[in-house]
Coordinates of C-alpha atoms and ligand atoms in Angstrom, one line a residue:
X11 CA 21.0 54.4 -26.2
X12 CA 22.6 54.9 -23.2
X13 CA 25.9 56.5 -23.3
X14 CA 28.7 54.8 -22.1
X15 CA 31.8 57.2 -21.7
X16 CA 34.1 54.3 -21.8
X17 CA 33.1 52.6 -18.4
X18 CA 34.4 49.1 -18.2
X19 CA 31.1 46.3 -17.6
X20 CA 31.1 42.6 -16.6
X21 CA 30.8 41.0 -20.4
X22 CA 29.8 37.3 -19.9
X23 CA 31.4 35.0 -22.8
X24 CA 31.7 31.4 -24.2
X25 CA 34.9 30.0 -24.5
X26 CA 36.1 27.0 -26.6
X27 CA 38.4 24.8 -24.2
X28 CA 40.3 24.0 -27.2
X29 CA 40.5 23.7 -31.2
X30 CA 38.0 20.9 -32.2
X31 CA 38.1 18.3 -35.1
X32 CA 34.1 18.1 -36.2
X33 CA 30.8 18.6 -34.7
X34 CA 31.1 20.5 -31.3
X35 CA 29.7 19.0 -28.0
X36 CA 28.3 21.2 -25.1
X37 CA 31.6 19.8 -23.4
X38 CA 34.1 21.6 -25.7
X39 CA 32.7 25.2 -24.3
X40 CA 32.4 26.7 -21.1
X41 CA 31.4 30.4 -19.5
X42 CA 33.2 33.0 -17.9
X43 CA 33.1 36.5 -17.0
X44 CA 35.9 39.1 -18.2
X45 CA 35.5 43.3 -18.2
X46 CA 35.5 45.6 -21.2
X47 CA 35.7 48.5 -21.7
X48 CA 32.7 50.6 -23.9
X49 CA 35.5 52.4 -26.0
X50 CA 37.3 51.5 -28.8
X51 CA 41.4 52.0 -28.6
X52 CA 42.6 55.5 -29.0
X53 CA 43.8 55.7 -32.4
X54 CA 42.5 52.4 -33.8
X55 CA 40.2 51.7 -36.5
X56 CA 38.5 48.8 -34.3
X57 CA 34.5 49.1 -33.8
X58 CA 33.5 48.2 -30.2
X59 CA 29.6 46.5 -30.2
X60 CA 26.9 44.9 -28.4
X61 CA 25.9 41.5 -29.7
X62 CA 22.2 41.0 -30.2
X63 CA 21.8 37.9 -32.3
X64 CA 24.5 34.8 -32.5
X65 CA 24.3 32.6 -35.6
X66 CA 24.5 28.8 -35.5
X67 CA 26.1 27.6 -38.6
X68 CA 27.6 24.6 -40.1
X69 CA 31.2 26.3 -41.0
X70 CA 31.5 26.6 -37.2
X71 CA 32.6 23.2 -36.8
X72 CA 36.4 22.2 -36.5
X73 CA 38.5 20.8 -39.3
X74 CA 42.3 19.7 -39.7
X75 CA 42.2 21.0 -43.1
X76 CA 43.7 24.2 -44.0
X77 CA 40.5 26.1 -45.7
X78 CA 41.7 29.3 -47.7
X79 CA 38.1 30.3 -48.2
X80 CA 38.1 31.1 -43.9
X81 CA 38.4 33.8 -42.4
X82 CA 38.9 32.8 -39.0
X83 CA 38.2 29.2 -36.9
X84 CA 35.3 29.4 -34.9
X85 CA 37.0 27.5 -32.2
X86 CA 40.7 28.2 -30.2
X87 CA 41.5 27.9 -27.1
X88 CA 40.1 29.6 -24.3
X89 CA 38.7 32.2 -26.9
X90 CA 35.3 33.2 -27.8
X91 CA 33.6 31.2 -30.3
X92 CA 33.8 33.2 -33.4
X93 CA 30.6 33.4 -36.0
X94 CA 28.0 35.6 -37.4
X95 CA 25.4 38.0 -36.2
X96 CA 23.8 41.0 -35.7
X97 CA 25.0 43.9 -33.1
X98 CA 24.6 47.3 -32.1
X99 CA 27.7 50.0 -32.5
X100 CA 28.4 51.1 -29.0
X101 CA 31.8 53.0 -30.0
X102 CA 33.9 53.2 -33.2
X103 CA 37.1 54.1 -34.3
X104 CA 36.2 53.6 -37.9
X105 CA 34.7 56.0 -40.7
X106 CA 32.5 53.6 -41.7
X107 CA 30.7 53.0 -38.4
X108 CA 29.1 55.2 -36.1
X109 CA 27.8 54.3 -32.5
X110 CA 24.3 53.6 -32.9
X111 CA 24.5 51.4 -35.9
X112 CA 23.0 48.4 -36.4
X113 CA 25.6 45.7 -38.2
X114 CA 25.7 42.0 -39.0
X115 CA 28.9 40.3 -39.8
X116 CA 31.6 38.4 -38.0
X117 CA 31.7 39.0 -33.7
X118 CA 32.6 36.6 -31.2
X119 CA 30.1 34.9 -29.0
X120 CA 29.8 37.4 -26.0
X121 CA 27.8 40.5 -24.5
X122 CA 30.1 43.1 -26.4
X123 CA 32.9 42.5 -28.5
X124 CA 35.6 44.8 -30.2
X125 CA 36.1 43.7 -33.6
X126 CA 39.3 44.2 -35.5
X127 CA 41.4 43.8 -38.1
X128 CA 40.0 41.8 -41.1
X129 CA 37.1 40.9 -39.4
X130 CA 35.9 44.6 -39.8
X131 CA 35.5 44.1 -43.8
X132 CA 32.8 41.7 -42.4
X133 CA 30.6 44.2 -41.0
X134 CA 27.2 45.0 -42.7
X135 CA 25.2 48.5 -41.4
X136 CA 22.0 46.9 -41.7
X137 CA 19.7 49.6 -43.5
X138 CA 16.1 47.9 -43.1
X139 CA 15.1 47.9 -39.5
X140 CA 11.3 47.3 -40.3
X141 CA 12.1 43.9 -40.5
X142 CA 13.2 41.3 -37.8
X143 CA 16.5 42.1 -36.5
X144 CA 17.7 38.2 -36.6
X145 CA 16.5 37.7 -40.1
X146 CA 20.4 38.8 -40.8
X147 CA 21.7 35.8 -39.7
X148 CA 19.7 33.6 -41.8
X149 CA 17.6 35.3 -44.5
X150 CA 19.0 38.6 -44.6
X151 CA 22.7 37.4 -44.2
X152 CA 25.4 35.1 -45.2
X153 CA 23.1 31.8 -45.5
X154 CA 20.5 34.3 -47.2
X155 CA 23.0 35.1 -49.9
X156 CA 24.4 32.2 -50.3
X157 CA 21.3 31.0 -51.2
X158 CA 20.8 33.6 -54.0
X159 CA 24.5 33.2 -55.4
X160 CA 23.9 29.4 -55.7
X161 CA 20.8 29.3 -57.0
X162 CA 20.8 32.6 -59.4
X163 CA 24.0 32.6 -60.3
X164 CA 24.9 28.8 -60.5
X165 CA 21.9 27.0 -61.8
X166 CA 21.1 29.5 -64.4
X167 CA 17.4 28.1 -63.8
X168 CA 14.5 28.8 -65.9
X169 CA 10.6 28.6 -65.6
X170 CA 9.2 25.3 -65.3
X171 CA 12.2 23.8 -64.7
X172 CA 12.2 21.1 -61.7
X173 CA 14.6 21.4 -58.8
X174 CA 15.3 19.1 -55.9
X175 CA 17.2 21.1 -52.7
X176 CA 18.6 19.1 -50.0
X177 CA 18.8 20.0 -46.1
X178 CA 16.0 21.8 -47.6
X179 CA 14.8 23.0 -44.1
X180 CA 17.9 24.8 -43.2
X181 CA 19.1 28.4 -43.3
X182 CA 20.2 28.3 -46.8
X183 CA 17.7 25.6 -48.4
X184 CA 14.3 27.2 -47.2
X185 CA 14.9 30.1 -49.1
X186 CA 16.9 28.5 -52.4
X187 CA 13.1 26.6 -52.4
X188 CA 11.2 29.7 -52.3
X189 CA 13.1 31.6 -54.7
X190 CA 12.9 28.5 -57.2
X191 CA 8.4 28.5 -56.3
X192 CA 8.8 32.5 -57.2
X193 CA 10.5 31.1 -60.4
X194 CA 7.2 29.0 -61.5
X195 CA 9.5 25.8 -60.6
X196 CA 8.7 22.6 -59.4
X197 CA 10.1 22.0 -56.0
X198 CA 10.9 19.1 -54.3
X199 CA 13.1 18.9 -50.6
X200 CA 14.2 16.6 -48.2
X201 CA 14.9 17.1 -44.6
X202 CA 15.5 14.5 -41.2
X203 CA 12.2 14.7 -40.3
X204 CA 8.4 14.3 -40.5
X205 CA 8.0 17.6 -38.8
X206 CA 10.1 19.7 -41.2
X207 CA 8.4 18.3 -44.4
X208 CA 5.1 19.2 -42.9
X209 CA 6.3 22.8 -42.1
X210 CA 8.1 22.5 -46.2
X211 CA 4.5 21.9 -47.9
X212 CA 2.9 23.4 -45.9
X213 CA 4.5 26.7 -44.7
X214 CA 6.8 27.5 -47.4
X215 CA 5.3 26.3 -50.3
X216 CA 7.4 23.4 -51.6
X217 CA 5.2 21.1 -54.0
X218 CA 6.8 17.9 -52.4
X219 CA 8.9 16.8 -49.2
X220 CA 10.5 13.6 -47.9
X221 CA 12.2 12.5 -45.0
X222 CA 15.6 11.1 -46.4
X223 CA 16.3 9.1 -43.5
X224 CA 13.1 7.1 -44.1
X225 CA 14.0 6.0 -47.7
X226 CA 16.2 3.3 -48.0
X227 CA 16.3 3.4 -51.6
X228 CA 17.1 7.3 -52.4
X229 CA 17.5 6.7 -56.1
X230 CA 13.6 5.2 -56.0
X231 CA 12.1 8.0 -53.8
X232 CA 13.8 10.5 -56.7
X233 CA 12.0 8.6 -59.3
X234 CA 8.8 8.7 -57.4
X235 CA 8.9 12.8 -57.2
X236 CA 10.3 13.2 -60.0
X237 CA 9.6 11.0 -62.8
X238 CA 10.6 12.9 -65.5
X239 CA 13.9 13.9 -63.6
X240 CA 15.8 16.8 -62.5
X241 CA 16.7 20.2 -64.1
X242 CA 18.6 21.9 -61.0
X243 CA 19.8 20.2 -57.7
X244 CA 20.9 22.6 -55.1
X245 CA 23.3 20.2 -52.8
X246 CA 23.6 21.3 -49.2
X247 CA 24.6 17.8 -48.1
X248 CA 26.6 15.7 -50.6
X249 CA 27.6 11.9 -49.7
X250 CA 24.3 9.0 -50.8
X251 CA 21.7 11.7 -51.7
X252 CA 24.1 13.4 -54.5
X253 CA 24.9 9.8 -56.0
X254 CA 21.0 9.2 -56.0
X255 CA 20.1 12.6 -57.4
X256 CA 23.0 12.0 -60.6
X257 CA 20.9 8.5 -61.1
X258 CA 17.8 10.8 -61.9
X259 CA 19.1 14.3 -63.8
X260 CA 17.9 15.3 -66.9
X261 CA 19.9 16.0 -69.7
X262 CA 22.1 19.7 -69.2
X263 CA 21.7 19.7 -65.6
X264 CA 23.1 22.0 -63.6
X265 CA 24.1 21.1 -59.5
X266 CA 25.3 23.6 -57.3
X267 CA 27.1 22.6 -54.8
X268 CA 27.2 25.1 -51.3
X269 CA 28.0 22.3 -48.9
X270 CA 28.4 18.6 -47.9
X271 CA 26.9 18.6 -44.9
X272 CA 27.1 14.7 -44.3
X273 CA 30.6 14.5 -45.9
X274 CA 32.1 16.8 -43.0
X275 CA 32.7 14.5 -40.2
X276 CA 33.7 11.1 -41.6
X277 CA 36.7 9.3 -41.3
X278 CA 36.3 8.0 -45.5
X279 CA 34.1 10.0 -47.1
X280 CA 31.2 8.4 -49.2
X281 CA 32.6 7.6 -52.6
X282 CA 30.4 8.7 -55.4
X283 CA 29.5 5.7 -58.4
X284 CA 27.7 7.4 -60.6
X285 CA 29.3 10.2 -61.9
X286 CA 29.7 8.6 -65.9
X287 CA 26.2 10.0 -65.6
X288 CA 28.1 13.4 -65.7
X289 CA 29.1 12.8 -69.4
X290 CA 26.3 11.5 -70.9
X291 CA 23.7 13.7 -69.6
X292 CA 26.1 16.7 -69.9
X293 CA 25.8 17.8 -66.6
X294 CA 27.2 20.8 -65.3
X295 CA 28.5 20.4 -61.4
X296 CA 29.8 23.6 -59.9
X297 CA 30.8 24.5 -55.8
X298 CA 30.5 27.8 -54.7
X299 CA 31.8 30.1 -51.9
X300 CA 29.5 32.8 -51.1
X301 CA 32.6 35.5 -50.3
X302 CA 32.6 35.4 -54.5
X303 CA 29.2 37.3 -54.8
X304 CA 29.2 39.8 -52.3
X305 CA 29.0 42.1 -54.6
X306 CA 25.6 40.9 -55.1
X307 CA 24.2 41.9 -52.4
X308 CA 22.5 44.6 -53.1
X309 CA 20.5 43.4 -56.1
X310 CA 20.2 40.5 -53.4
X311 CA 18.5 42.8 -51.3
X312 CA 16.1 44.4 -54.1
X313 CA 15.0 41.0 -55.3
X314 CA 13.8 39.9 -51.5
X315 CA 13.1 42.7 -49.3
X316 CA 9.7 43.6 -51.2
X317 CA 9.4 39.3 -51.8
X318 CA 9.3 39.4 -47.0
X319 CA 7.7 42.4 -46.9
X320 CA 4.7 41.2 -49.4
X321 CA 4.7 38.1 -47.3
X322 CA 5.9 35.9 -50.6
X323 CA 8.6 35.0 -48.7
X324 CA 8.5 33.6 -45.3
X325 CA 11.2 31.9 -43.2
X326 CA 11.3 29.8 -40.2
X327 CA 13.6 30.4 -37.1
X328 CA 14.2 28.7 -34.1
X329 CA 15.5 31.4 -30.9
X330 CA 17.3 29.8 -28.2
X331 CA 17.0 33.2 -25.7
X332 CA 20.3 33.9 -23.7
X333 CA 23.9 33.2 -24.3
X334 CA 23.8 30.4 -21.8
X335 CA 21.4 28.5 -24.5
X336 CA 24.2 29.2 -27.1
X337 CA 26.0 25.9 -26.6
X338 CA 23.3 23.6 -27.1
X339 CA 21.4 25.6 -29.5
X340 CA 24.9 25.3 -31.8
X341 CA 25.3 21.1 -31.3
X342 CA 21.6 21.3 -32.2
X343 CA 22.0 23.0 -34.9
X344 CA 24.4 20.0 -36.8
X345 CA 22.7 17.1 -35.6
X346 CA 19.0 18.2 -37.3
X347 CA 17.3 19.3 -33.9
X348 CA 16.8 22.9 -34.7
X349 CA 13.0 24.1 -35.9
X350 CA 14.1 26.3 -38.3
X351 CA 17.2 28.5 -39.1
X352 CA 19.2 28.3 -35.2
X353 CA 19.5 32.1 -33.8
X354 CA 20.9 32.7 -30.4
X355 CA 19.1 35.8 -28.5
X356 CA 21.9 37.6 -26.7
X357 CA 19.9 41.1 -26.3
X358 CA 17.4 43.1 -26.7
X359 CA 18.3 46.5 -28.3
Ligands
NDP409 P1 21.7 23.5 -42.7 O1 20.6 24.0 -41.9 O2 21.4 23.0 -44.1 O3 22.6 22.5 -41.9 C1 22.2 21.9 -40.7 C2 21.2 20.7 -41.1 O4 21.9 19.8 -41.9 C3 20.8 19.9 -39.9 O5 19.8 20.6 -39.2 C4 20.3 18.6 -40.5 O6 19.0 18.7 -40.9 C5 21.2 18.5 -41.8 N1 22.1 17.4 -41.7 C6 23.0 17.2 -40.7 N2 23.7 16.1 -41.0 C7 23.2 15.6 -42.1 C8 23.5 14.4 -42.9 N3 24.4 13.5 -42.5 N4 22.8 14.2 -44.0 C9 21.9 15.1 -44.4 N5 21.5 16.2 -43.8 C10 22.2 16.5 -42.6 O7 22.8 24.7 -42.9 P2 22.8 25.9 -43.8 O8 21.4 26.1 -44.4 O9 23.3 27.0 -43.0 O10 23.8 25.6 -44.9 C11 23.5 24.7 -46.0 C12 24.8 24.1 -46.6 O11 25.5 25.2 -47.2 C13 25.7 23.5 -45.6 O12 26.3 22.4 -46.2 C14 26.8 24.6 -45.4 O13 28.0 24.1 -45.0 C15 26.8 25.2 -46.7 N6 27.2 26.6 -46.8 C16 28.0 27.0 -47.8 C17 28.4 28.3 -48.0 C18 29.2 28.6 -49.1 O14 29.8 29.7 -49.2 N7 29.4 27.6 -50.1 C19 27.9 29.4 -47.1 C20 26.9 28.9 -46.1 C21 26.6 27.6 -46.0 P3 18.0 17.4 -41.1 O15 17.1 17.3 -40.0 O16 17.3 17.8 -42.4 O17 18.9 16.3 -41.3

């Protein structure tokens, strides 16, 4: 790496105009062009780093609400667009971090970035560079966990057992599927379109897959996949699809909820009818934030690094190259057109 000594470089950025209220457009960002400098304060405990990978996820869009689970808005004015990814250590001013290192955590969307404050407890040294750098915004990181926590920790499933996963395709739901295949489940998913339940049967191993916005009568397409009902349904979306799934659970049920990903941006939110079904069947419903089980993740890592490196596990990404693609790769990412788990390419090592 080459050694800096604290010169100052052009660092290109994207900038949100203002805060936003729901799904971003390409309008609501724009570039520029400030200087940094490759040195960290003197004195502070900041860690100065070159971005390599930018995450698109679905936290990234605006909301009025207050959220206490947040650590930061993705979107302020004039500011970088804050998210997840993975970046090199060009200079530190903290024990933990030395130049050199590899990390993946909260960074802003630009060529280098000083990180400070909280957003330093974000930072992961990534310890496994055998395997693809990116796979730490998706697999290997926050989505990746989250779909471990949800699925280990909040379904309780068991062998056998049959489990429906929704947005099934995305970041978090292509691995909750293969975890629940590992398990000797049956797996059913759903996802916006023919393409993705091709890639669901036939690249990652699910049993079944249907395109939910092709079924008009959700509760009937349940009952055709699973006619003996559900055991464990892992919710990514919410809204009609969680009111069809409570139709068709079995008896001690367990739904874990990480999302409601077609709740976020309406005005009246989908009411739910059917949740009597709740009592009677004895189901257990349960959301989830994924800052609770961090301290999983190393037995997170010891249960799926030999699974990717076997090849049992496989996962789907879809690289928009440069930070110029960042904007459209993001609005992409919420309205279904990504091909996989959205990663923006910023660098190269
Ligand atoms: P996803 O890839 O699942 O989310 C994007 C996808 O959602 C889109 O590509 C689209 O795919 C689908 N989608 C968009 N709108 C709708 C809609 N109206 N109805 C159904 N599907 C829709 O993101 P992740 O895998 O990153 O996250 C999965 C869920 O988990 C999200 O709800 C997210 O907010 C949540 N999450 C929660 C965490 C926690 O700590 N609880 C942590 C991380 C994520 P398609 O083409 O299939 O429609």
């Amino acid at each position: 790496m080459a050694d800096y000594h604290g010169e100052e470089v052009k660092n290109k950025q994207v900038l949100a105009r203002d805060y936003i209220d729901g799904n971003p457009k390409e309008s609501d960002m724009y570039f520029s062009t400030n200087t940094i400098r490759l040195k960290v304060p003197d004195g502070s405990n900041a860690v100065l780093v070159k971005n390599l990978y930018l995450s698109c996820d679905p936290y990234m869009r605006g909301t009025k609400e207050k959220n206490p689970v947040r650590l930061f808005n993705s979107f302020a004015p004039d500011s970088p667009i804050v998210g997840y990814g993975v970046a090199k250590v060009v200079d530190s001013g903290h024990p933990d971090f030395k130049k050199g290192d590899l990390v993946w955590g909260v960074t802003k969307w630009e060529e280098y970035s000083l990180i400070t404050n909280k957003l330093i407890e974000s930072l992961f040294k990534i310890e496994h560079t055998d395997l693809p750098l990116s796979y730490h915004t998706g697999l290997l990181g926050m989505p990746g966990m989250t779909a471990y926590a949800g699925f280990y920790e909040v379904c309780s499933p068991k062998r056998g057992e049959y489990v429906f996963i929704s947005s099934a395709y995305g970041a978090v739901g292509q691995l909750v599927g293969q975890f629940a295949k590992l398990m000797g489940c049956y797996v059913v998913g759903s996802a916006g379109s023919q393409e993705k339940v091709d890639i669901l049967k036939n690249k990652l191993g699910f049993d079944e897959a249907f395109n939910y916005k092709e079924e008009h009568d959700l509760d009937g397409a349940l009952k055709r996949y699973f006619p003996e009902g559900i055991d464990i349904y892992f919710d990514n979306v919410g809204g009609k699809i969680l009111d069809a799934v409570l139709l068709n659970m079995r008896p001690h049920g367990r739904i874990s909820v990480a999302g409601m990903i077609s709740q976020y941006n309406l005005e009246e939110p989908d009411g739910i009818k059917h949740l009597l079904k709740v009592v009677y069947k004895q189901i257990r419903i349960e959301g989830f934030t994924v800052y609770d089980y961090y301290h999983l993740f190393p037995k997170f890592l010891e249960l799926v690094l030999p699974y990717i490196r076997e090849g049992k596990i496989v996962y789907v990404e879809d690289t928009a190259e440069g930070l110029e693609s960042g904007p459209a790769a993001l609005v992409g990412m919420f309205s279904g057109r990504s091909a996989g788990k959205q990663v923006v390419l910023v660098a190269r090592e």
